[in-house]
Coordinates of C-alpha atoms and ligand atoms in Angstrom, one line a residue:
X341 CA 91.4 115.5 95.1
X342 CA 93.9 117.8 94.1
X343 CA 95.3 117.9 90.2
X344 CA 99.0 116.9 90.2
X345 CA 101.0 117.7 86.2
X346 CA 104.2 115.6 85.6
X347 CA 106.1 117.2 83.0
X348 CA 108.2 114.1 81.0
X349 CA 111.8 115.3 79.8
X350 CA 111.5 112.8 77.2
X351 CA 110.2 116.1 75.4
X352 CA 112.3 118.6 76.9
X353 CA 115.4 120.1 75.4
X354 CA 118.4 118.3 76.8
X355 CA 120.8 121.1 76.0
X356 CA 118.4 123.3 78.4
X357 CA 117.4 120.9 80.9
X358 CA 117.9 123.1 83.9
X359 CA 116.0 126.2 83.0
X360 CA 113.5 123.8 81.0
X361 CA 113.4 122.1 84.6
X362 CA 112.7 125.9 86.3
X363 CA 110.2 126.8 83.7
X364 CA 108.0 123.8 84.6
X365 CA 108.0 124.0 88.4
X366 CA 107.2 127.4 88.3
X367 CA 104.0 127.1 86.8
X368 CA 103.4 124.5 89.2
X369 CA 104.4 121.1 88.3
X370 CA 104.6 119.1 91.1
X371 CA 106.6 115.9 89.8
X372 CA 108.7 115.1 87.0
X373 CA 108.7 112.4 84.8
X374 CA 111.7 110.2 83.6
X375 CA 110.4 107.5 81.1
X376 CA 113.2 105.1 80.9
X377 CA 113.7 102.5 77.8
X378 CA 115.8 99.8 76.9
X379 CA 115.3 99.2 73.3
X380 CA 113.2 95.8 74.0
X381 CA 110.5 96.1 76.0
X382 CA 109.6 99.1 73.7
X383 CA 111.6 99.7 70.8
X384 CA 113.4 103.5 71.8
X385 CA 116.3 103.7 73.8
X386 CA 116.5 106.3 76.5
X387 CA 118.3 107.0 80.0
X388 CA 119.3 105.4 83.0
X389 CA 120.7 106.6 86.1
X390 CA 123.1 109.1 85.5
X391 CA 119.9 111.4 84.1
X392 CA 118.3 110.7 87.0
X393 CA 121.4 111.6 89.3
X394 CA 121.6 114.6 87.0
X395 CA 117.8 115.5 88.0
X396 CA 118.2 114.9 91.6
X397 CA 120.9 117.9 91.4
X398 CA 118.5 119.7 89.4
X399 CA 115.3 120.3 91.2
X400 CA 113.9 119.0 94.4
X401 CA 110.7 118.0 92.5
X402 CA 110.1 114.4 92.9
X403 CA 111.5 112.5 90.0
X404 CA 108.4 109.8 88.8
X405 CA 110.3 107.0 87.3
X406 CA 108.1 104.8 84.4
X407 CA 110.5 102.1 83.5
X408 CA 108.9 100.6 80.2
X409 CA 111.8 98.0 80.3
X410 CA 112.4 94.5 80.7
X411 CA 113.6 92.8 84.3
X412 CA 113.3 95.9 85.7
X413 CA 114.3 94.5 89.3
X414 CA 117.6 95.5 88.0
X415 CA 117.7 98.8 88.1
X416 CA 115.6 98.9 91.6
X417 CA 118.9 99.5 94.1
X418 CA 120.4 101.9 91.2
X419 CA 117.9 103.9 90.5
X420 CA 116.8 104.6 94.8
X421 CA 119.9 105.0 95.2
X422 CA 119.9 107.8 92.4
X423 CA 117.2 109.7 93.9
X424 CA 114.4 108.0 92.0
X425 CA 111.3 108.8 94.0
X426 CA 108.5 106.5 92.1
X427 CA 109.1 103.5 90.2
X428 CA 106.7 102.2 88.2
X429 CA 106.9 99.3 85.7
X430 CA 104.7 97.1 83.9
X431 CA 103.7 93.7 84.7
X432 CA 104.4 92.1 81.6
X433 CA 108.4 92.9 81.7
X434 CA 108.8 91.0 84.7
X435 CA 107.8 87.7 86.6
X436 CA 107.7 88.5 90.2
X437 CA 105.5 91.7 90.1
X438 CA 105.2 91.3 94.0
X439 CA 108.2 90.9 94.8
X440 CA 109.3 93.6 93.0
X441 CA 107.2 96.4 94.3
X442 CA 107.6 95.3 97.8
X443 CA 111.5 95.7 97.2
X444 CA 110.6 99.7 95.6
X445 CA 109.2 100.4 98.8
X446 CA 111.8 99.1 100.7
X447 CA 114.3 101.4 99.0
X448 CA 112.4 104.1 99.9
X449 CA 110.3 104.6 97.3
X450 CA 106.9 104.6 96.0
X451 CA 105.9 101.3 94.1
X452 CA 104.0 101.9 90.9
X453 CA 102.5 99.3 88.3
X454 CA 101.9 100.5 84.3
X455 CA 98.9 99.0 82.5
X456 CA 99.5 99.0 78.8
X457 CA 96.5 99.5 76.6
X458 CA 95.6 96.0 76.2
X459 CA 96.9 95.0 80.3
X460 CA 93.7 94.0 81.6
X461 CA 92.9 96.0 85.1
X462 CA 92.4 92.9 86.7
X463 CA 96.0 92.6 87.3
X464 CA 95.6 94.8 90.3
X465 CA 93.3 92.7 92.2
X466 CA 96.3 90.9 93.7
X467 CA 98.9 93.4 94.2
X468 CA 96.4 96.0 95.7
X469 CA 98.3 96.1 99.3
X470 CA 101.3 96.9 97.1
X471 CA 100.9 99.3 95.1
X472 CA 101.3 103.1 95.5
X473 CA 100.7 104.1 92.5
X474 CA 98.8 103.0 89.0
X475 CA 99.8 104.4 85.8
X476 CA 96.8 103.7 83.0
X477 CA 99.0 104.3 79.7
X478 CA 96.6 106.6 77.4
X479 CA 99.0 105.9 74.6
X480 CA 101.3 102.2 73.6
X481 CA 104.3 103.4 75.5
X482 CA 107.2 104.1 73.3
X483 CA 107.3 107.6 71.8
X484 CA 106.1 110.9 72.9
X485 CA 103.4 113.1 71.0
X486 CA 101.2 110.2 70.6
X487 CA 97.6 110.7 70.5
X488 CA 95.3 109.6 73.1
X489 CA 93.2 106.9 73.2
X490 CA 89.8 107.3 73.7
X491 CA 89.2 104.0 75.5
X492 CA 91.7 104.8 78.2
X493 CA 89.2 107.3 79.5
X494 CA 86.6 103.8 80.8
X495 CA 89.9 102.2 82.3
X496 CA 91.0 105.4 84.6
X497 CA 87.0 105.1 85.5
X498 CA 87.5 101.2 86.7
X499 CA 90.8 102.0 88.4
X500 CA 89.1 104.3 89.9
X501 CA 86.1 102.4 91.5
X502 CA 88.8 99.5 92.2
X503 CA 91.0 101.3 94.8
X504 CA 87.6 103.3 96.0
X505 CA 86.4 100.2 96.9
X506 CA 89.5 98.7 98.7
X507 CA 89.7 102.2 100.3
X508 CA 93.2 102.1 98.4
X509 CA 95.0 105.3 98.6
X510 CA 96.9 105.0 95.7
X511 CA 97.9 107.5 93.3
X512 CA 96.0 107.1 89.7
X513 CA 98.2 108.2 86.8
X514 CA 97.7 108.8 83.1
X515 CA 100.5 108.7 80.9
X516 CA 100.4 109.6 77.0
X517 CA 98.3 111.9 74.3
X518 CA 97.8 114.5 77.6
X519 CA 96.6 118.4 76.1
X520 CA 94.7 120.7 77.2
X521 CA 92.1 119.0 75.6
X522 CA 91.9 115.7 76.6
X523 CA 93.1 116.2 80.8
X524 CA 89.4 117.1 81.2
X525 CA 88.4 113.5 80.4
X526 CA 90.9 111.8 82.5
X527 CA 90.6 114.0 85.4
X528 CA 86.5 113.6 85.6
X529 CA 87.5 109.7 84.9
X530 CA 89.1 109.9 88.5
X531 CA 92.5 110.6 87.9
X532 CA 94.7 112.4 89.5
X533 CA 98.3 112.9 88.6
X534 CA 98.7 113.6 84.6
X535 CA 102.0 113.0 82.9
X536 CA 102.7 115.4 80.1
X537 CA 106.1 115.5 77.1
X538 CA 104.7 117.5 74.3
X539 CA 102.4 120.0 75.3
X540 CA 104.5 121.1 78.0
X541 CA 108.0 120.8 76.6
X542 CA 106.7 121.2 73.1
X543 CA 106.0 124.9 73.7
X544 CA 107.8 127.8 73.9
X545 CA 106.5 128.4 77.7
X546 CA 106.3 125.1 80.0
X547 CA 105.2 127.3 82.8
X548 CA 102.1 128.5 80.9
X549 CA 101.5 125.5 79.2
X550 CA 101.1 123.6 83.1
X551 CA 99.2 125.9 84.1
X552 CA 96.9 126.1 80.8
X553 CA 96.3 121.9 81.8
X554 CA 95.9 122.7 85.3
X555 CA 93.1 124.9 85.0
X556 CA 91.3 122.5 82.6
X557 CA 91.0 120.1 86.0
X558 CA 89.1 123.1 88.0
X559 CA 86.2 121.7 87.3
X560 CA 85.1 117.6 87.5
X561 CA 83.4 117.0 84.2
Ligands
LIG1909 C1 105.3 107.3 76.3 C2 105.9 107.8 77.6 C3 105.3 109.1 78.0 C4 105.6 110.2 77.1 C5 104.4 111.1 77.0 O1 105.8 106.1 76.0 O2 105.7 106.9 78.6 O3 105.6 109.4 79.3 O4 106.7 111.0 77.5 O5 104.5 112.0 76.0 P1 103.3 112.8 75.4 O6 102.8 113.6 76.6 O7 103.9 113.7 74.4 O8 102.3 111.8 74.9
LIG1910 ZN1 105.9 107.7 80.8

């Protein structure tokens, strides 16, 4: 498995989004990550697709998509259309969770499902053919610079052993409270792809500061 960083531009400077942007991918980010939020399903208020058109002239990085807002189905069409290349959401903004990641990967793109904190993991048992990707939240999705939560650590672990055991192929996420010194514990937890705001964009050198986290996944704790 290889180690995959996600830079989120919720921390980046806006006014220096393009060389902010360069800085990252050159120290090897693979993905970027657009967290999206409407003011309701967590109480800060973010962007929408013309940041993510913006991006897709940008860089040629896939652009990772966490929507943490409610009846997302609305911006599915939008937001492929944008150049959106994952979009995740959580099950409770929503009803038709199936529905709705079948129609992501019908646009195109890959379907993703966030588990809050208190989401129980269960959740996935019936929308395992669905899903491309899982996205444990480390944090209560809202802000940036949060710090992460210890308990997150046994979830990744049982995401884990669930798609291992349906031979799933899904991409296993963590989003929130990710440093240097906490990607350890996640990565030996089984996952793979590791969102990061503030101690990438909160430092004077994003390139360094992915590689400083990508090294810490070298070795499986
Ligand atoms: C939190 C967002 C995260 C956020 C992570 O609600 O979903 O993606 O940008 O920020 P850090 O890495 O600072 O915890
Ligand atoms: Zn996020």
């Amino acid at each position: 498995m290889t180690v995959r960083i996600a830079p989120s531009i919720l921390s980046a400077d806006l006014g220096r989004l393009k060389e902010q942007l360069e800085s990252a991918v050159s120290g090897g980010a693979e993905w970027i990550h657009v967290d999206v939020m409407d003011g309701h399903f967590v109480p800060n208020l973010t962007f929408g697709a013309p940041l993510i058109r913006a991006l897709r002239k940008l860089t040629d990085r896939p652009l990772d998509v966490h929507l943490m807002v409610e009846r997302p189905e609305r911006y599915l069409t939008e937001f492929a259309e944008s150049g959106a290349d994952v979009f995740t959401f959580h099950p409770e903004a929503t009803v038709h969770v199936q529905r709705h990641l079948a129609a992501a990967r019908e646009l195109g793109m890959r379907a993703g499902l966030a588990l809050n904190p208190s989401t129980p993991v269960g959740v996935l048992h019936e929308v395992m053919d669905d899903v491309d990707l899982v996205l444990v939240m480390s944090v209560n999705p809202g802000f940036g610079g949060q710090v992460y939560l210890p308990q997150a650590t046994d979830k990744i672990r049982r995401v884990r052993g669930l798609l291992d055991q349906h031979g799933a192929r899904a991409v296993l996420e963590v989003d929130g409270g990710i440093t240097v010194e906490t990607i350890s514990e996640a990565w030996g937890a089984g996952a793979d792809t590791f969102v990061a705001g503030t101690s990438v964009f909160g430092t004077a050198d994003p390139a360094q500061a992915v590689r400083n986290l990508t090294r810490q996944c070298a070795v499986r704790v």
